[in-house]
Coordinates of N, CA, C and O in Angstrom, one line a residue:
X1 N -24.1 -5.9 -9.0 CA -24.7 -4.6 -9.4 C -24.6 -4.4 -10.9 O -23.5 -4.6 -11.4
X2 N -25.7 -4.0 -11.5 CA -25.7 -3.8 -12.9 C -25.5 -2.4 -13.2 O -25.0 -2.0 -14.3
X3 N -25.9 -1.5 -12.4 CA -25.8 0.0 -12.6 C -27.1 0.7 -12.3 O -28.1 0.1 -11.9
X4 N -27.0 2.0 -12.4 CA -28.2 2.8 -12.1 C -28.1 3.4 -10.7 O -27.1 3.1 -9.9
X5 N -29.1 4.2 -10.3 CA -29.0 4.9 -9.0 C -29.3 4.0 -7.9 O -28.7 4.1 -6.8
X6 N -30.2 3.0 -8.0 CA -30.6 2.1 -6.9 C -29.8 0.9 -6.9 O -29.9 0.1 -7.8
X7 N -28.9 0.8 -6.0 CA -27.9 -0.3 -5.9 C -28.5 -1.4 -5.1 O -28.9 -1.2 -3.9
X8 N -28.4 -2.6 -5.6 CA -28.7 -3.9 -4.8 C -27.4 -4.7 -4.9 O -27.0 -5.1 -6.0
X9 N -26.8 -4.9 -3.8 CA -25.5 -5.6 -3.7 C -25.5 -6.7 -2.6 O -26.2 -6.5 -1.6
X10 N -24.6 -7.6 -2.7 CA -24.4 -8.5 -1.6 C -23.8 -7.7 -0.4 O -23.1 -6.7 -0.5
X11 N -24.2 -8.2 0.8 CA -23.7 -7.5 2.0 C -22.2 -7.7 2.1 O -21.6 -8.7 1.7
X12 N -21.5 -6.6 2.6 CA -20.1 -6.7 2.7 C -19.7 -7.4 4.1 O -18.6 -7.9 4.2
X13 N -20.6 -7.3 5.0 CA -20.3 -7.9 6.3 C -20.7 -9.4 6.4 O -21.6 -9.8 5.7
X14 N -20.0 -10.1 7.2 CA -20.4 -11.5 7.5 C -20.1 -11.8 9.0 O -19.2 -11.2 9.5
X15 N -20.9 -12.6 9.6 CA -20.7 -13.0 11.0 C -20.5 -14.5 11.0 O -21.3 -15.2 10.4
X16 N -19.6 -14.9 11.8 CA -19.3 -16.3 12.0 C -20.5 -17.1 12.4 O -20.8 -18.2 11.9
X17 N -21.3 -16.5 13.3 CA -22.5 -17.2 13.9 C -23.5 -17.4 12.7 O -24.1 -18.5 12.7
X18 N -23.6 -16.5 11.8 CA -24.5 -16.7 10.7 C -24.0 -17.8 9.7 O -24.8 -18.6 9.2
X19 N -22.7 -17.7 9.5 CA -22.1 -18.8 8.6 C -22.2 -20.1 9.2 O -22.6 -21.1 8.5
X20 N -22.0 -20.2 10.6 CA -22.2 -21.5 11.2 C -23.7 -22.0 11.2 O -23.9 -23.2 10.9
X21 N -24.6 -21.1 11.3 CA -26.0 -21.4 11.2 C -26.4 -21.9 9.8 O -27.1 -22.9 9.7
X22 N -25.8 -21.2 8.8 CA -26.1 -21.7 7.4 C -25.5 -23.1 7.2 O -26.1 -23.9 6.5
X23 N -24.3 -23.3 7.7 CA -23.7 -24.6 7.5 C -24.5 -25.7 8.2 O -24.7 -26.8 7.7
X24 N -25.0 -25.4 9.4 CA -25.9 -26.3 10.1 C -27.2 -26.6 9.4 O -27.7 -27.7 9.3
X25 N -27.8 -25.5 8.8 CA -29.0 -25.7 8.0 C -28.7 -26.6 6.8 O -29.5 -27.4 6.4
X26 N -27.5 -26.5 6.2 CA -27.2 -27.3 5.0 C -27.1 -28.8 5.5 O -27.5 -29.7 4.7
X27 N -26.5 -29.0 6.6 CA -26.4 -30.4 7.1 C -27.7 -30.9 7.4 O -28.0 -32.2 7.3
X28 N -28.7 -30.1 7.7 CA -30.1 -30.5 8.0 C -30.9 -30.7 6.7 O -31.9 -31.3 6.7
X29 N -30.3 -30.3 5.6 CA -31.0 -30.5 4.3 C -31.4 -29.2 3.6 O -32.0 -29.3 2.5
X30 N -31.3 -28.0 4.2 CA -31.6 -26.8 3.6 C -30.4 -26.3 2.8 O -29.4 -26.0 3.4
X31 N -30.6 -26.1 1.5 CA -29.4 -25.8 0.7 C -29.0 -24.3 0.9 O -29.8 -23.5 1.3
X32 N -27.7 -24.1 0.6 CA -27.3 -22.7 0.7 C -28.0 -21.9 -0.4 O -28.3 -22.4 -1.5
X33 N -28.4 -20.6 -0.1 CA -29.1 -19.8 -1.0 C -28.3 -18.6 -1.3 O -27.9 -17.8 -0.4
X34 N -28.0 -18.3 -2.5 CA -27.1 -17.2 -2.9 C -27.8 -15.9 -3.2 O -27.2 -14.9 -3.1
X35 N -29.1 -16.0 -3.5 CA -29.9 -14.8 -3.7 C -31.4 -15.2 -3.5 O -31.8 -16.3 -3.6
X36 N -32.2 -14.2 -3.2 CA -33.6 -14.4 -2.8 C -34.5 -14.0 -3.9 O -35.7 -13.9 -3.7
X37 N -34.0 -13.8 -5.1 CA -34.9 -13.3 -6.2 C -35.1 -14.4 -7.2 O -35.1 -14.1 -8.4
X38 N -35.4 -15.6 -6.8 CA -35.7 -16.7 -7.7 C -37.0 -17.3 -7.3 O -37.6 -16.9 -6.3
X39 N -37.5 -18.2 -8.0 CA -38.8 -18.9 -7.7 C -38.6 -19.8 -6.5 O -39.6 -20.1 -5.9
X40 N -37.4 -20.3 -6.3 CA -37.2 -21.2 -5.2 C -36.3 -20.6 -4.1 O -35.1 -20.4 -4.3
X41 N -36.9 -20.1 -3.0 CA -36.2 -19.4 -2.0 C -36.0 -20.3 -0.7 O -35.9 -19.7 0.3
X42 N -36.1 -21.6 -0.9 CA -35.9 -22.4 0.3 C -34.4 -22.6 0.5 O -33.6 -23.0 -0.4
X43 N -33.9 -22.3 1.7 CA -32.5 -22.4 2.0 C -32.1 -21.2 2.9 O -32.9 -20.5 3.4
X44 N -30.8 -21.1 3.1 CA -30.3 -20.1 4.0 C -29.1 -19.4 3.3 O -28.4 -19.9 2.5
X45 N -29.0 -18.1 3.6 CA -27.9 -17.3 3.1 C -28.1 -15.8 3.5 O -29.0 -15.4 4.1
X46 N -27.1 -15.1 3.0 CA -27.1 -13.6 3.2 C -28.0 -13.0 2.2 O -28.0 -13.4 1.0
X47 N -28.9 -12.1 2.5 CA -29.7 -11.4 1.6 C -29.0 -10.2 1.0 O -28.1 -9.6 1.7
X48 N -29.4 -9.7 -0.1 CA -28.8 -8.6 -0.7 C -29.4 -7.3 -0.1 O -30.5 -7.3 0.4
X49 N -28.7 -6.2 -0.1 CA -29.1 -5.0 0.5 C -28.9 -3.8 -0.4 O -28.2 -3.9 -1.4
X50 N -29.5 -2.7 -0.1 CA -29.3 -1.4 -0.8 C -28.2 -0.7 -0.1 O -28.3 -0.2 1.0
X51 N -27.0 -0.7 -0.8 CA -25.9 0.0 -0.2 C -25.0 0.5 -1.3 O -25.0 0.0 -2.5
X52 N -24.2 1.5 -1.0 CA -23.1 2.0 -1.9 C -21.9 2.2 -1.1 O -21.9 2.8 0.0
X53 N -20.8 1.6 -1.5 CA -19.5 1.7 -0.8 C -19.7 1.1 0.6 O -19.1 1.7 1.6
X54 N -20.5 0.1 0.8 CA -20.7 -0.5 2.1 C -21.6 0.2 3.1 O -21.8 -0.2 4.2
X55 N -22.2 1.4 2.7 CA -23.1 2.1 3.5 C -24.5 2.0 3.0 O -24.7 1.9 1.8
X56 N -25.5 2.0 3.9 CA -26.9 1.9 3.5 C -27.2 3.0 2.5 O -26.8 4.1 2.7
X57 N -28.0 2.6 1.5 CA -28.3 3.6 0.5 C -29.8 3.8 0.6 O -30.6 2.9 0.3
X58 N -30.2 5.0 1.0 CA -31.6 5.4 1.1 C -32.1 5.9 -0.3 O -31.3 6.3 -1.2
X59 N -33.4 6.0 -0.5 CA -34.0 6.5 -1.7 C -33.5 8.0 -1.8 O -33.3 8.5 -2.9
X60 N -33.4 8.7 -0.7 CA -33.0 10.1 -0.8 C -31.6 10.2 -1.3 O -31.3 11.0 -2.3
X61 N -30.7 9.4 -0.8 CA -29.3 9.4 -1.3 C -29.1 9.0 -2.7 O -28.3 9.4 -3.4
X62 N -30.0 8.0 -3.1 CA -29.9 7.5 -4.5 C -30.5 8.5 -5.5 O -29.9 8.6 -6.6
X63 N -31.6 9.1 -5.2 CA -32.3 9.8 -6.3 C -32.4 11.3 -6.1 O -32.3 12.1 -7.0
X64 N -32.6 11.8 -4.8 CA -32.8 13.2 -4.6 C -31.4 14.0 -4.4 O -31.2 15.0 -5.1
X65 N -30.6 13.5 -3.5 CA -29.4 14.2 -3.2 C -28.5 14.5 -4.5 O -28.0 15.6 -4.6
X66 N -28.3 13.6 -5.4 CA -27.5 13.9 -6.6 C -28.0 15.1 -7.4 O -27.2 15.7 -8.1
X67 N -29.3 15.3 -7.4 CA -29.8 16.4 -8.3 C -30.2 17.6 -7.5 O -30.5 18.7 -8.1
X68 N -30.3 17.5 -6.2 CA -30.9 18.7 -5.4 C -30.1 20.0 -5.6 O -30.7 21.0 -5.8
X69 N -28.8 19.9 -5.6 CA -28.0 21.1 -5.8 C -28.0 21.7 -7.2 O -27.8 22.9 -7.4
X70 N -28.4 20.8 -8.2 CA -28.5 21.3 -9.6 C -29.8 21.8 -10.0 O -30.0 22.4 -11.0
X71 N -30.8 21.6 -9.1 CA -32.2 22.0 -9.5 C -32.7 23.1 -8.6 O -33.1 22.8 -7.4
X72 N -32.7 24.3 -9.0 CA -33.2 25.4 -8.2 C -34.7 25.3 -7.9 O -35.2 25.8 -6.9
X73 N -35.4 24.6 -8.8 CA -36.9 24.5 -8.7 C -37.3 23.3 -7.9 O -38.5 22.9 -7.8
X74 N -36.4 22.6 -7.3 CA -36.7 21.4 -6.5 C -36.8 21.7 -5.1 O -35.9 22.2 -4.4
X75 N -38.0 21.5 -4.5 CA -38.3 21.7 -3.1 C -38.7 20.4 -2.5 O -39.7 19.8 -3.0
X76 N -38.1 20.0 -1.5 CA -38.4 18.7 -0.8 C -39.2 19.0 0.4 O -38.8 19.8 1.3
X77 N -40.4 18.5 0.5 CA -41.3 18.7 1.6 C -41.5 17.3 2.3 O -42.0 16.4 1.6
X78 N -41.2 17.2 3.5 CA -41.5 16.0 4.3 C -42.8 16.0 4.9 O -43.3 17.1 5.2
X79 N -43.4 14.9 5.0 CA -44.8 14.8 5.7 C -45.9 15.3 4.8 O -47.0 15.5 5.3
X80 N -45.6 15.6 3.6 CA -46.7 16.2 2.7 C -47.6 15.1 2.2 O -47.1 14.0 1.9
X81 N -48.8 15.4 2.0 CA -49.8 14.4 1.5 C -50.3 15.0 0.2 O -50.9 16.1 0.1
X82 N -50.0 14.3 -0.9 CA -50.4 14.8 -2.3 C -51.6 13.9 -2.7 O -51.5 12.6 -2.7
X83 N -52.7 14.5 -3.1 CA -53.8 13.7 -3.6 C -53.8 13.5 -5.1 O -54.2 12.5 -5.6
X84 N -53.3 14.5 -5.9 CA -53.1 14.4 -7.3 C -52.2 15.5 -7.8 O -51.9 16.4 -7.2
X85 N -51.6 15.2 -9.0 CA -50.7 16.2 -9.7 C -51.4 16.8 -10.9 O -52.2 16.2 -11.5
X86 N -51.1 18.0 -11.1 CA -51.6 18.7 -12.3 C -50.4 18.6 -13.4 O -49.3 19.1 -13.1
X87 N -50.7 18.0 -14.5 CA -49.7 17.8 -15.5 C -50.0 18.8 -16.7 O -51.1 18.9 -17.2
X88 N -48.9 19.4 -17.1 CA -49.0 20.3 -18.3 C -47.9 19.9 -19.2 O -46.7 20.0 -18.8
X89 N -48.2 19.4 -20.4 CA -47.2 18.8 -21.3 C -46.5 17.6 -20.6 O -47.1 16.7 -20.1
X90 N -45.2 17.7 -20.5 CA -44.4 16.6 -19.8 C -44.0 17.0 -18.5 O -43.0 16.4 -17.9
X91 N -44.6 18.0 -17.8 CA -44.2 18.4 -16.5 C -45.3 18.5 -15.6 O -46.5 18.9 -15.9
X92 N -45.1 18.2 -14.3 CA -46.0 18.5 -13.2 C -45.9 19.9 -12.8 O -44.8 20.3 -12.4
X93 N -46.9 20.7 -12.9 CA -46.8 22.1 -12.5 C -47.6 22.5 -11.3 O -47.8 23.6 -11.0
X94 N -48.1 21.5 -10.6 CA -48.8 21.7 -9.4 C -49.2 20.4 -8.7 O -49.2 19.4 -9.4
X95 N -49.5 20.5 -7.4 CA -49.9 19.3 -6.7 C -51.0 19.7 -5.8 O -51.1 20.7 -5.2
X96 N -52.0 18.8 -5.8 CA -53.2 19.0 -4.9 C -53.0 18.3 -3.6 O -52.7 17.1 -3.6
X97 N -53.3 19.0 -2.6 CA -53.2 18.4 -1.2 C -54.3 19.0 -0.4 O -54.9 20.0 -0.7
X98 N -54.6 18.4 0.8 CA -55.6 19.0 1.7 C -55.3 20.5 2.0 O -56.3 21.2 2.3
X99 N -54.1 20.9 2.0 CA -53.7 22.2 2.4 C -53.6 23.2 1.2 O -53.2 24.3 1.3
X100 N -54.0 22.7 0.0 CA -53.9 23.5 -1.3 C -54.9 24.7 -1.2 O -55.9 24.6 -0.5
X101 N -54.6 25.8 -1.9 CA -55.5 26.9 -2.0 C -56.8 26.5 -2.7 O -57.0 25.4 -3.1
X102 N -57.8 27.4 -2.7 CA -59.1 27.1 -3.2 C -59.1 26.5 -4.6 O -60.0 25.7 -5.0
X103 N -58.2 26.9 -5.5 CA -58.2 26.4 -6.9 C -57.8 24.9 -6.9 O -57.8 24.3 -7.9
X104 N -57.3 24.4 -5.8 CA -57.0 22.9 -5.7 C -55.5 22.6 -6.0 O -55.1 21.5 -5.8
X105 N -54.7 23.5 -6.5 CA -53.4 23.2 -6.8 C -52.4 24.2 -6.2 O -52.7 25.4 -6.2
X106 N -51.4 23.8 -5.6 CA -50.4 24.6 -5.0 C -49.2 24.7 -6.0 O -48.5 23.8 -6.2
X107 N -49.1 25.9 -6.6 CA -48.1 26.1 -7.6 C -46.7 26.1 -7.1 O -45.7 25.9 -7.8
X108 N -46.6 26.3 -5.8 CA -45.2 26.3 -5.2 C -44.7 24.9 -5.1 O -43.5 24.7 -4.9
X109 N -45.5 23.9 -5.3 CA -45.1 22.5 -5.3 C -45.0 22.0 -6.8 O -45.5 21.0 -7.1
X110 N -44.3 22.8 -7.6 CA -44.2 22.5 -9.0 C -42.8 22.0 -9.4 O -41.8 22.3 -8.7
X111 N -42.7 21.4 -10.5 CA -41.4 20.9 -11.0 C -41.6 20.8 -12.5 O -42.7 20.6 -13.0
X112 N -40.5 20.8 -13.2 CA -40.5 20.6 -14.6 C -39.2 19.9 -15.0 O -38.2 19.9 -14.3
X113 N -39.1 19.5 -16.3 CA -37.9 18.8 -16.7 C -36.8 19.8 -17.1 O -35.7 19.5 -17.4
X114 N -37.1 21.1 -17.1 CA -36.1 22.1 -17.6 C -35.2 22.5 -16.5 O -35.4 22.2 -15.3

């Protein structure tokens, strides 16, 4: 892990059956593979996962939850379909969706850097 909100780390768990399978693959000629982010991914091994402290790390837990309590103007809507954003300076101050009012932008779906 290098840092930042989105963590990519080796798995903390291991299973004997997977270790045995990897050893058998090595005996067959498939080399052990320590990570899958190289140009040569032939081999066997544990893949890296998104986790923090051994627990799965979702995009919500990584990016939204840490700032949600600090941002009064942050509203999270699930299942929303956004067709375009209205940008004013360095802030999005509206979002267009099929359910937007006649002017095309829903101002209640706004956010800014302030």
